[in-house]
XYZ file of C-alpha atoms in Angstrom:
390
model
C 34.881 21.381 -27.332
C 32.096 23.236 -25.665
C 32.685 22.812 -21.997
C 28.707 23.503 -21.338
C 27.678 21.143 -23.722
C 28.472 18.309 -21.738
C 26.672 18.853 -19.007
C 22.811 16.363 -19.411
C 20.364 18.311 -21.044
C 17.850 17.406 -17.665
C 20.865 19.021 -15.005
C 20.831 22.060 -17.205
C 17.321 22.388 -17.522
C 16.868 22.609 -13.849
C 16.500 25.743 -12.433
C 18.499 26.676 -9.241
C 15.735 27.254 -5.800
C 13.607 29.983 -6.010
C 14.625 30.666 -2.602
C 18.490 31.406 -3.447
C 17.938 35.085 -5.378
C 16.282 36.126 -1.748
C 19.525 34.893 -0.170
C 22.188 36.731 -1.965
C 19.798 39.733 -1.794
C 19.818 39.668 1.886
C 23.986 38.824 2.005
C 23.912 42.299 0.775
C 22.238 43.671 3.815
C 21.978 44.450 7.555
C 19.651 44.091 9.999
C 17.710 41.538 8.081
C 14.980 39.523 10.067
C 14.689 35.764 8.417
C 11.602 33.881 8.716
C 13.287 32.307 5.522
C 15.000 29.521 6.635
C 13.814 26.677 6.964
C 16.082 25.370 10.111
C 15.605 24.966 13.835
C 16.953 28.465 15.590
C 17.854 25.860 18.409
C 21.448 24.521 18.874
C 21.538 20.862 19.288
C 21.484 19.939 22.530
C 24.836 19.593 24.745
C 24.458 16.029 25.328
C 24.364 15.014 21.929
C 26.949 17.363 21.068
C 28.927 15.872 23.658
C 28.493 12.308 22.524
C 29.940 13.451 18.994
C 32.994 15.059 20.753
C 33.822 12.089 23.135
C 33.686 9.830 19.846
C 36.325 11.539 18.006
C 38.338 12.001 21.483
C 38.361 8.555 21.500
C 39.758 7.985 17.835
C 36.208 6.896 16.566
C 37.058 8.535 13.820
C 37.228 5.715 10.707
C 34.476 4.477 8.549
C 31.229 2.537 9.386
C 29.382 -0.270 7.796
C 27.715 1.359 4.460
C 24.665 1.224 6.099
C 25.438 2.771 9.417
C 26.521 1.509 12.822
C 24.875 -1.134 13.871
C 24.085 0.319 17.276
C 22.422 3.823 15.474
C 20.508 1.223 13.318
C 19.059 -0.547 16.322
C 18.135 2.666 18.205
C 16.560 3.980 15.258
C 14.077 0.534 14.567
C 13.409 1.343 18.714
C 13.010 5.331 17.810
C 10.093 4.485 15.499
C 8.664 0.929 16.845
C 8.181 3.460 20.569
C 6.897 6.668 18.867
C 4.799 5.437 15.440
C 4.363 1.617 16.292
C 6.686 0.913 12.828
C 8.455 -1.805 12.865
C 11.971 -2.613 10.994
C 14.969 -4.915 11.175
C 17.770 -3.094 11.994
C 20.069 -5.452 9.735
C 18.789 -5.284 6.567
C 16.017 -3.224 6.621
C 17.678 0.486 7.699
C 20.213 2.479 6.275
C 21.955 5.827 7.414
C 22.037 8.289 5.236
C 23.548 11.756 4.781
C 20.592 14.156 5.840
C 16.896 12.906 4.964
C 17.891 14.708 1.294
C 20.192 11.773 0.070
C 17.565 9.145 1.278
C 15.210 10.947 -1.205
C 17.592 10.932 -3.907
C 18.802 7.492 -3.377
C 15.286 6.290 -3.466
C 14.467 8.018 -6.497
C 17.493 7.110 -8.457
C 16.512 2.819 -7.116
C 12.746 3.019 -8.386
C 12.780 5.513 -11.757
C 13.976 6.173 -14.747
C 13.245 7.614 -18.499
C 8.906 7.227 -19.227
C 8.148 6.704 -15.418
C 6.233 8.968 -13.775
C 6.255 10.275 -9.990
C 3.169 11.853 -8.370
C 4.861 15.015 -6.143
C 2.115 16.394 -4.100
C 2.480 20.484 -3.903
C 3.408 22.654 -2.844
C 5.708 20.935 -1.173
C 9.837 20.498 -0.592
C 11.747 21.620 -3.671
C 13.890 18.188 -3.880
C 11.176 16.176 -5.058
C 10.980 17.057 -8.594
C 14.386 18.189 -8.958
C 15.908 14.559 -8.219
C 12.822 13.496 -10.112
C 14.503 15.106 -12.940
C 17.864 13.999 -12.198
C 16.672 10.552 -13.045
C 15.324 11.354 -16.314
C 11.480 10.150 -14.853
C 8.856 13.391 -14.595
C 7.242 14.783 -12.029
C 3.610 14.580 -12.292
C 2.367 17.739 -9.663
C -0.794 16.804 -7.895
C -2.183 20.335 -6.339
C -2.585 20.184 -2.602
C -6.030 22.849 -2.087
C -6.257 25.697 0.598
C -9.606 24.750 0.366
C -8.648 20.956 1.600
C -6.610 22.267 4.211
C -3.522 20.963 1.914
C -4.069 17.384 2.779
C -3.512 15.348 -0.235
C -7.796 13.951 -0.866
C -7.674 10.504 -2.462
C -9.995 11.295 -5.138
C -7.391 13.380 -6.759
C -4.764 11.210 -6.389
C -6.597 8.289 -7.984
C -7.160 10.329 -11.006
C -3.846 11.225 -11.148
C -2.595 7.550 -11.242
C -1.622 6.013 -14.659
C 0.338 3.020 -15.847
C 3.163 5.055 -15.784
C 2.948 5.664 -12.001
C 6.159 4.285 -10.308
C 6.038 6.426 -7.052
C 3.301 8.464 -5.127
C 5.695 11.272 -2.700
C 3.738 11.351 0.976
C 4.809 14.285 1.855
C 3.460 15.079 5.878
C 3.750 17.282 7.735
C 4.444 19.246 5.070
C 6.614 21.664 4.242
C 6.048 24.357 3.254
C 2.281 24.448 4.446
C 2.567 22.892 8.022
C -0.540 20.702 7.091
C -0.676 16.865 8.560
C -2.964 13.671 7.675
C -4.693 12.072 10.353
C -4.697 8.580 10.570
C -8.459 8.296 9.113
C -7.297 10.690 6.256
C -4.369 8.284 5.936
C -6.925 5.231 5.573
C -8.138 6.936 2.598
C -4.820 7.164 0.374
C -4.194 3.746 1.361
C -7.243 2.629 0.584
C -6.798 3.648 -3.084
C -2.874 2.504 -3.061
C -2.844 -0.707 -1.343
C -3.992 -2.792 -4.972
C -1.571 -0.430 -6.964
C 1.585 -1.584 -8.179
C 3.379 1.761 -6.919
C 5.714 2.529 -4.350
C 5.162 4.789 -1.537
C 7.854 7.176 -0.255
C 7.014 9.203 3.151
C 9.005 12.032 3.906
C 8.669 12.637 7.863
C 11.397 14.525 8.383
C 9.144 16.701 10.722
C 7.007 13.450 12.464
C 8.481 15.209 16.099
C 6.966 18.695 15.307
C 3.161 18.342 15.318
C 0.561 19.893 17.095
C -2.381 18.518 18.765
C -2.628 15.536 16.917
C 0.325 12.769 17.067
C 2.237 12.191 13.704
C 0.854 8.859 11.925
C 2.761 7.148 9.489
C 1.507 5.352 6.357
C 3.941 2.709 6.839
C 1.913 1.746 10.193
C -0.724 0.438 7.733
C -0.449 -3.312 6.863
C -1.836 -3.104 3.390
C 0.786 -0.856 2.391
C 3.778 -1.647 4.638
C 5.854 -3.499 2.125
C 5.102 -0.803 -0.714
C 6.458 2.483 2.026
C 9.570 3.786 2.236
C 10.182 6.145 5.030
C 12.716 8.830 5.087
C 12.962 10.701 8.586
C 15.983 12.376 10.181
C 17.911 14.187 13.208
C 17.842 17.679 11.620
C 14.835 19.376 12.654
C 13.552 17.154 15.649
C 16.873 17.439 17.327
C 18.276 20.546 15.899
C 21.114 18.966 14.063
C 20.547 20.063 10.694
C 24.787 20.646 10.563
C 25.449 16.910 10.868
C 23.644 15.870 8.137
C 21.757 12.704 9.180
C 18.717 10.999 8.134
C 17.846 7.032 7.404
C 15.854 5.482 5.082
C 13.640 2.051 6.384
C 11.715 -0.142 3.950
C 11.168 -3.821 2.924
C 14.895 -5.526 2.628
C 14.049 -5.775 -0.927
C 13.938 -2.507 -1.451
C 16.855 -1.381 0.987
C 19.482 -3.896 -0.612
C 18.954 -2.085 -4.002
C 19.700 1.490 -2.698
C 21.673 0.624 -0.647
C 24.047 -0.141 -3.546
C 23.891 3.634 -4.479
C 24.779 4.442 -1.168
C 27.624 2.273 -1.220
C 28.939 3.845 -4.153
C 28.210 7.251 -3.798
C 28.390 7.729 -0.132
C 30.564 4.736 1.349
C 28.789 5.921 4.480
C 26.709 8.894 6.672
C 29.665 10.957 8.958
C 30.556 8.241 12.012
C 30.631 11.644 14.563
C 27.307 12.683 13.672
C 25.945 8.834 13.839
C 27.689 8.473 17.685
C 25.743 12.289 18.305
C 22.510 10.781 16.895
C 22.658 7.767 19.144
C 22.519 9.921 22.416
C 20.019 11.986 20.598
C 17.558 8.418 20.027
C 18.181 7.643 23.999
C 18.077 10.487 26.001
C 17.154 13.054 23.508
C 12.885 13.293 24.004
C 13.062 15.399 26.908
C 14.629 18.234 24.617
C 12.512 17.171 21.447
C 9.222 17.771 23.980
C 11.095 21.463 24.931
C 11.419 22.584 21.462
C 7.980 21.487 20.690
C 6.244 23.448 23.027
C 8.331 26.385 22.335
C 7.234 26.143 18.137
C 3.947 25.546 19.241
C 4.203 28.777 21.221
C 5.577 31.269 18.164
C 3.006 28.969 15.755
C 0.266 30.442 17.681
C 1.460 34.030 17.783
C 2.676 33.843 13.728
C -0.710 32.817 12.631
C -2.729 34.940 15.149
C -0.612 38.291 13.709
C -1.318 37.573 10.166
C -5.146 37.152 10.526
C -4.781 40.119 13.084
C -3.536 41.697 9.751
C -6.699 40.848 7.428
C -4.870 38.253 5.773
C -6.335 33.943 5.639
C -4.140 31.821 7.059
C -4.528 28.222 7.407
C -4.181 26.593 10.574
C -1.009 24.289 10.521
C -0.528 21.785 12.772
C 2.772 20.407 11.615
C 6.170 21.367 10.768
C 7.645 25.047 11.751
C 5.730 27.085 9.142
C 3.104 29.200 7.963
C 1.284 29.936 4.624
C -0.637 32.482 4.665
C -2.517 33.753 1.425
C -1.720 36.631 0.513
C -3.885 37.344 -2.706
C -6.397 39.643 -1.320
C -3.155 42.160 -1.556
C -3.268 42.052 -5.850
C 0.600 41.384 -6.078
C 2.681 37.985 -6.605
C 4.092 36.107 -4.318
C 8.111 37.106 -5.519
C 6.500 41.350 -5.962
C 5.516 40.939 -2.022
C 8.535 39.083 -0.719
C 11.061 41.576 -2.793
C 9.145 44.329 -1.292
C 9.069 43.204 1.885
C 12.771 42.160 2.069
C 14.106 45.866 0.398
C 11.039 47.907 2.529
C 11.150 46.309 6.045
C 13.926 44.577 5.918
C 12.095 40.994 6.725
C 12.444 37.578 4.843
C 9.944 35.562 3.949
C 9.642 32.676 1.186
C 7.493 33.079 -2.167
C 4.813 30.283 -2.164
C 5.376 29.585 -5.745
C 9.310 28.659 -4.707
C 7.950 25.280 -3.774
C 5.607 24.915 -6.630
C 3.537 27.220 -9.167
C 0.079 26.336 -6.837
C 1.949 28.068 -4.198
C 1.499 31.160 -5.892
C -0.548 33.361 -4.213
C 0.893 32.089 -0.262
C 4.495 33.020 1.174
C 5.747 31.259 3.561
C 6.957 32.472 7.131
C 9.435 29.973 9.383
C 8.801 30.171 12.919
C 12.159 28.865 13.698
C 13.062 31.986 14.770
C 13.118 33.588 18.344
C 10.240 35.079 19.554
C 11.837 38.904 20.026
C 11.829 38.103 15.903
C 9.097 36.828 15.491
C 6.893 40.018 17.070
C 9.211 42.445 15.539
C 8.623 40.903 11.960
C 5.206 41.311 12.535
C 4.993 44.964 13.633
C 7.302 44.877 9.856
C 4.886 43.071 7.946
C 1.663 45.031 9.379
C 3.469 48.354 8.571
C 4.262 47.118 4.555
C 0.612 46.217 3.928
C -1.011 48.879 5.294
C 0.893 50.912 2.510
C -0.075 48.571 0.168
C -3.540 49.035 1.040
C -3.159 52.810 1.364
C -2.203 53.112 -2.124
């Protein structure tokens, strides 16, 4: 027997992140500066750390209910009924899930199968097609324009609709772009999805971090409410990407189904991190507002350094990075991002890791301190002026 050969044709097929090689290239290295990952540079804050280490000083340490305590459930329908005007029944209509990643995958694995199709706006997060692919349905990539600010235009996703459509991915504010939808934007999509028989799944794992304009979410729209899933999370509004917690809300119809998966797969999200997260729901916004205003600050200075260098860059108003285009240079996105890493010692991400209509962008993480931030800068400036000077 061939050990290799049986592994599924669609696991094998999928290719590992085109972020990793830039990983293990800088594990090889010193005195690296990462705008790279995609994580808050933050520590979650000591109250909600403290609320995880009282529960397991207290011996909370056994399972929950599959879909979460009932207390985290209840805070969370409060979380989003308070800051986005959503409303969901904790008991049924909520579950907990390990990191906003496995409330994709769940949802996925519910709705789709072999001949379905899912429409996966890009560039966007890298999970969406591959746990399309896991399924055995295929992702159908809908190109999110520069020249659209990277907002997903409802003209294009109406022609990209077809009777194999299962699943249209909302995914804002987007990463890797930083771009949002406003709530008139919003009306649009809706507007073409509301008579479809197609299920919605918004990823707003970054609702806290926008800028300017307050996050809206699809599911606040009536005529699509039933049809939404939302997937949202503690990792990057409350720096808690280590505790792996996210939830999933839809219609009770839906939830009961993937819930099943959860069930089976799962039994249930870490009961520490779900005691952390419900300190983080009630007394958490002051340090949410903190952060904020501290992204916002670097946001500014990032995108203000790389026009200062020649280069467009699109003004995002969501998440914690940039995209600037870097096509003016005459190299690909992996040539400048090897270069960059093995000249100056600074990491960024290759547009094209998140989809081939990246190609052309890299993208630069602000979740980084601000003595970073500058000094990759004065970096970057230095490696295209050779490039220009050759």
């Amino acid at each position: 027997m061939i050990i290799e050969n049986m592994i599924k044709d669609n696991v094998k097929n999928m290719p590992p992140s085109g972020i990793r090689k830039y990983f293990d290239i800088v594990n090889e290295m010193e005195g690296v500066i990462s705008l790279g990952v995609g994580e808050p540079d933050f520590v979650t804050p000591w109250n909600v750390r403290e609320a995880g280490i009282y529960s397991i000083e207290q011996g909370h340490t056994h399972y929950s209910s599959n879909a979460g305590f009932i207390e985290l459930r209840n805070e969370i329908c409060k979380y989003l009924k308070r800051r986005f005007d959503l409303v969901y029944n904790p008991d049924d209509e909520v579950i907990v899930t390990v990191g906003g990643s496995e409330g994709i995958d769940i949802a996925l694995r519910a709705l789709v199968g072999p001949g379905d199709e899912v429409i996966v706006p890009e560039p966007s997060f890298v999970a969406y097609k591959g746990c399309t692919a896991f399924t055995g349905a295929t992702a159908k990539v809908l190109e999110l324009k520069e020249s659209d600010e990277f907002k997903l235009m409802p003209e294009d996703l109406e022609k990209a609709i077809t009777p194999k459509t299962k699943v249209v991915i909302i995914p804002f504010p987007n990463n890797p772009t930083g771009a949002i939808m406003t709530r008139e934007e919003l009306q649009g999509i809706v507007n073409v999805l509301k008579d479809k028989d197609v299920i919605i799944i918004s990823d707003e794992i970054y609702s806290e971090l926008c800028y300017g304009e307050k996050h809206v979410s699809i599911a606040s729209f009536p005529e699509v409410k039933d049809k939404t899933l939302v997937i949202n999370g503690f990792s990057k509004s409350y720096a808690m990407t280590g505790w792996r917690l996210g939830y999933l809300c839809g219609h009770k119809a839906l939830i009961s189904q993937m819930k099943k998966i959860h069930q089976y797969a799962i039994m249930c999200s870490p009961t520490t991190a779900q005691f952390a997260a419900v300190e983080a729901l009630k007394k958490g916004d002051d340090s949410v507002e903190e952060m904020r205003k501290e992204y916002n600050r670097r946001r500014r200075v990032l995108v203000d350094g790389f026009r200062k260098m020649g280069l467009d860059c699109f003004e995002p108003l969501g998440a914690f990075y940039v995209f600037p285009n870097i096509q003016s240079l005459g190299m690909s996105s992996d040539e400048f991002c090897e270069k960059l890493l093995r000249q100056e010692k600074v990491l960024v991400v290759p547009g094209n890791a998140f989809g081939d209509c990246g190609e052309g962008f890299i993208r630069a993480c602000y979740a980084s301190s601000m003595e970073n931030i500058m000094e990759a800068l004065k970096r970057i400036e230095r490696f295209i002026k050779t490039i220009k000077n050759k």
